[in-house]
PDB file of C-alpha atoms in Angstrom:
ATOM      1  CA  UNK J1452     -49.745 -38.738 127.193  1.00 53.00           C
ATOM      2  CA  UNK J1453     -51.180 -37.118 130.277  1.00 59.00           C
ATOM      3  CA  UNK J1454     -53.688 -34.303 130.037  1.00 70.00           C
ATOM      4  CA  UNK J1455     -52.131 -32.608 133.033  1.00 72.00           C
ATOM      5  CA  UNK J1456     -51.142 -28.989 132.585  1.00 81.00           C
ATOM      6  CA  UNK J1457     -48.190 -28.358 134.832  1.00 83.00           C
ATOM      7  CA  UNK J1458     -46.786 -24.841 134.955  1.00 86.00           C
ATOM      8  CA  UNK J1459     -43.070 -25.553 135.255  1.00 82.00           C
ATOM      9  CA  UNK J1460     -42.173 -22.006 136.333  1.00 88.00           C
ATOM     10  CA  UNK J1461     -44.747 -22.053 139.133  1.00 90.00           C
ATOM     11  CA  UNK J1462     -43.402 -25.397 140.328  1.00 89.00           C
ATOM     12  CA  UNK J1463     -39.883 -23.931 140.362  1.00 89.00           C
ATOM     13  CA  UNK J1464     -41.058 -20.919 142.366  1.00 92.00           C
ATOM     14  CA  UNK J1465     -42.774 -23.092 144.956  1.00 92.00           C
ATOM     15  CA  UNK J1466     -39.718 -25.348 145.237  1.00 90.00           C
ATOM     16  CA  UNK J1467     -37.487 -22.299 145.737  1.00 91.00           C
ATOM     17  CA  UNK J1468     -39.781 -21.058 148.511  1.00 93.00           C
ATOM     18  CA  UNK J1469     -39.734 -24.487 150.143  1.00 92.00           C
ATOM     19  CA  UNK J1470     -35.946 -24.559 149.882  1.00 90.00           C
ATOM     20  CA  UNK J1471     -35.700 -21.183 151.632  1.00 90.00           C
ATOM     21  CA  UNK J1472     -38.066 -22.334 154.370  1.00 91.00           C
ATOM     22  CA  UNK J1473     -36.073 -25.542 154.793  1.00 88.00           C
ATOM     23  CA  UNK J1474     -32.882 -23.528 155.217  1.00 88.00           C
ATOM     24  CA  UNK J1475     -34.568 -21.410 157.905  1.00 87.00           C
ATOM     25  CA  UNK J1476     -35.783 -24.525 159.705  1.00 84.00           C
ATOM     26  CA  UNK J1477     -32.381 -26.185 159.483  1.00 82.00           C
ATOM     27  CA  UNK J1478     -30.580 -23.147 160.841  1.00 79.00           C
ATOM     28  CA  UNK J1479     -33.031 -22.727 163.714  1.00 76.00           C
ATOM     29  CA  UNK J1480     -32.506 -26.304 164.913  1.00 73.00           C
ATOM     30  CA  UNK J1481     -28.828 -26.563 163.968  1.00 72.00           C
ATOM     31  CA  UNK J1482     -26.185 -27.667 166.426  1.00 71.00           C
ATOM     32  CA  UNK J1483     -24.844 -24.102 166.509  1.00 75.00           C
ATOM     33  CA  UNK J1484     -28.281 -22.669 167.369  1.00 72.00           C
ATOM     34  CA  UNK J1485     -28.739 -25.201 170.153  1.00 69.00           C
ATOM     35  CA  UNK J1486     -25.215 -24.557 171.480  1.00 71.00           C
ATOM     36  CA  UNK J1487     -25.916 -20.830 171.543  1.00 74.00           C
ATOM     37  CA  UNK J1488     -29.131 -21.447 173.479  1.00 68.00           C
ATOM     38  CA  UNK J1489     -27.273 -23.677 175.939  1.00 68.00           C
ATOM     39  CA  UNK J1490     -24.535 -21.087 176.413  1.00 69.00           C
ATOM     40  CA  UNK J1491     -27.151 -18.490 177.247  1.00 64.00           C
ATOM     41  CA  UNK J1492     -28.689 -20.751 179.867  1.00 65.00           C
ATOM     42  CA  UNK J1493     -25.609 -22.183 181.570  1.00 64.00           C
ATOM     43  CA  UNK J1494     -24.356 -18.883 182.950  1.00 65.00           C
ATOM     44  CA  UNK J1495     -27.505 -18.467 185.020  1.00 64.00           C
ATOM     45  CA  UNK J1496     -28.177 -19.186 188.622  1.00 69.00           C
ATOM     46  CA  UNK J1497     -29.229 -22.444 190.202  1.00 73.00           C
ATOM     47  CA  UNK J1498     -32.682 -21.648 188.913  1.00 72.00           C
ATOM     48  CA  UNK J1499     -31.660 -21.995 185.226  1.00 71.00           C
ATOM     49  CA  UNK J1500     -29.083 -24.790 185.531  1.00 72.00           C
ATOM     50  CA  UNK J1501     -31.559 -27.661 184.955  1.00 79.00           C
ATOM     51  CA  UNK J1502     -32.894 -26.026 181.770  1.00 78.00           C
ATOM     52  CA  UNK J1503     -30.054 -27.133 179.429  1.00 74.00           C
ATOM     53  CA  UNK J1504     -30.418 -30.722 180.629  1.00 78.00           C
ATOM     54  CA  UNK J1505     -34.157 -30.647 180.045  1.00 82.00           C
ATOM     55  CA  UNK J1506     -33.705 -29.028 176.636  1.00 77.00           C
ATOM     56  CA  UNK J1507     -31.116 -31.650 175.704  1.00 76.00           C
ATOM     57  CA  UNK J1508     -33.538 -34.424 176.667  1.00 82.00           C
ATOM     58  CA  UNK J1509     -36.332 -32.879 174.603  1.00 80.00           C
ATOM     59  CA  UNK J1510     -34.086 -32.407 171.566  1.00 76.00           C
ATOM     60  CA  UNK J1511     -32.807 -35.978 171.816  1.00 77.00           C
ATOM     61  CA  UNK J1512     -36.382 -37.228 171.942  1.00 78.00           C
ATOM     62  CA  UNK J1513     -37.362 -35.228 168.869  1.00 80.00           C
ATOM     63  CA  UNK J1514     -34.175 -35.788 166.839  1.00 80.00           C
ATOM     64  CA  UNK J1515     -35.788 -38.658 164.921  1.00 80.00           C
ATOM     65  CA  UNK J1516     -38.817 -36.498 164.152  1.00 84.00           C
ATOM     66  CA  UNK J1517     -36.624 -33.624 162.960  1.00 84.00           C
ATOM     67  CA  UNK J1518     -34.691 -35.984 160.672  1.00 85.00           C
ATOM     68  CA  UNK J1519     -37.955 -37.366 159.273  1.00 89.00           C
ATOM     69  CA  UNK J1520     -39.215 -33.840 158.602  1.00 90.00           C
ATOM     70  CA  UNK J1521     -35.974 -32.971 156.823  1.00 89.00           C
ATOM     71  CA  UNK J1522     -36.122 -36.162 154.745  1.00 92.00           C
ATOM     72  CA  UNK J1523     -39.683 -35.452 153.679  1.00 94.00           C
ATOM     73  CA  UNK J1524     -38.923 -31.868 152.708  1.00 93.00           C
ATOM     74  CA  UNK J1525     -35.821 -32.868 150.734  1.00 92.00           C
ATOM     75  CA  UNK J1526     -37.537 -35.823 149.085  1.00 94.00           C
ATOM     76  CA  UNK J1527     -40.508 -33.668 148.175  1.00 93.00           C
ATOM     77  CA  UNK J1528     -38.338 -31.022 146.556  1.00 92.00           C
ATOM     78  CA  UNK J1529     -36.267 -33.505 144.552  1.00 92.00           C
ATOM     79  CA  UNK J1530     -39.207 -35.759 143.708  1.00 92.00           C
ATOM     80  CA  UNK J1531     -41.626 -33.030 142.663  1.00 92.00           C
ATOM     81  CA  UNK J1532     -38.968 -31.294 140.582  1.00 90.00           C
ATOM     82  CA  UNK J1533     -37.979 -34.472 138.770  1.00 90.00           C
ATOM     83  CA  UNK J1534     -41.536 -35.713 138.313  1.00 90.00           C
ATOM     84  CA  UNK J1535     -42.407 -32.342 136.776  1.00 90.00           C
ATOM     85  CA  UNK J1536     -39.502 -32.605 134.346  1.00 88.00           C
ATOM     86  CA  UNK J1537     -40.515 -36.157 133.414  1.00 88.00           C
ATOM     87  CA  UNK J1538     -44.139 -35.124 132.799  1.00 87.00           C
ATOM     88  CA  UNK J1539     -43.008 -32.202 130.659  1.00 85.00           C
ATOM     89  CA  UNK J1540     -40.901 -34.622 128.598  1.00 86.00           C
ATOM     90  CA  UNK J1541     -43.884 -36.958 128.225  1.00 85.00           C
ATOM     91  CA  UNK J1542     -42.188 -39.677 130.280  1.00 88.00           C
ATOM     92  CA  UNK J1543     -45.070 -40.747 132.479  1.00 89.00           C
ATOM     93  CA  UNK J1544     -43.411 -44.032 133.486  1.00 91.00           C
ATOM     94  CA  UNK J1545     -40.335 -42.146 134.667  1.00 90.00           C
ATOM     95  CA  UNK J1546     -42.539 -39.659 136.514  1.00 89.00           C
ATOM     96  CA  UNK J1547     -44.242 -42.555 138.303  1.00 91.00           C
ATOM     97  CA  UNK J1548     -40.851 -44.057 139.196  1.00 93.00           C
ATOM     98  CA  UNK J1549     -39.653 -40.707 140.526  1.00 93.00           C
ATOM     99  CA  UNK J1550     -42.785 -40.363 142.648  1.00 92.00           C
ATOM    100  CA  UNK J1551     -42.284 -43.856 144.055  1.00 94.00           C
ATOM    101  CA  UNK J1552     -38.639 -43.112 144.853  1.00 94.00           C
ATOM    102  CA  UNK J1553     -39.650 -39.792 146.403  1.00 94.00           C
ATOM    103  CA  UNK J1554     -41.859 -41.635 148.897  1.00 94.00           C
ATOM    104  CA  UNK J1555     -39.077 -44.149 149.572  1.00 95.00           C
ATOM    105  CA  UNK J1556     -36.561 -41.355 150.248  1.00 94.00           C
ATOM    106  CA  UNK J1557     -39.038 -39.532 152.498  1.00 94.00           C
ATOM    107  CA  UNK J1558     -39.661 -42.659 154.559  1.00 94.00           C
ATOM    108  CA  UNK J1559     -36.078 -43.912 154.791  1.00 94.00           C
ATOM    109  CA  UNK J1560     -33.734 -40.995 154.116  1.00 93.00           C
ATOM    110  CA  UNK J1561     -32.211 -43.080 151.297  1.00 94.00           C
ATOM    111  CA  UNK J1562     -31.660 -40.752 148.322  1.00 94.00           C
ATOM    112  CA  UNK J1563     -29.562 -43.288 146.376  1.00 94.00           C
ATOM    113  CA  UNK J1564     -31.916 -43.300 143.375  1.00 93.00           C
ATOM    114  CA  UNK J1565     -31.608 -39.537 142.936  1.00 91.00           C
ATOM    115  CA  UNK J1566     -27.850 -39.562 143.561  1.00 90.00           C
ATOM    116  CA  UNK J1567     -27.257 -42.369 141.050  1.00 90.00           C
ATOM    117  CA  UNK J1568     -29.366 -40.709 138.386  1.00 84.00           C
ATOM    118  CA  UNK J1569     -28.061 -37.201 138.987  1.00 72.00           C
ATOM    119  CA  UNK J1570     -31.542 -35.869 139.535  1.00 66.00           C
ATOM    120  CA  UNK J1571     -31.554 -32.625 141.416  1.00 61.00           C
ATOM    121  CA  UNK J1572     -35.028 -31.260 140.807  1.00 50.00           C
ATOM    122  CA  UNK J1573     -36.829 -28.686 138.700  1.00 46.00           C
TER     123      UNK J1573
END
């Protein structure tokens, strides 16, 4: 048995804060937010017409990075929550498996392990 002392309630609070921050991030880079920004730029003069095209190119370039950030946030929330539950239950092997799968999900976006095992977090 591990000698770790994990405060489950504190972990839950942190995960809730991360979830709120993730929602803010997702809404700020959502398709609707980008469309709204484009709409505000397209009505302009010849001076602003190239801006939507440039913004589109930048967003396309960073789409992979944004997906990777989202995967890491989601994997961290699910992995940390489930690893905490496993540690609390004294299941160190399961906690190690969850941590390994958390890293896999963060790197690949493949959350199959968590979906198959119905693991949603703390």
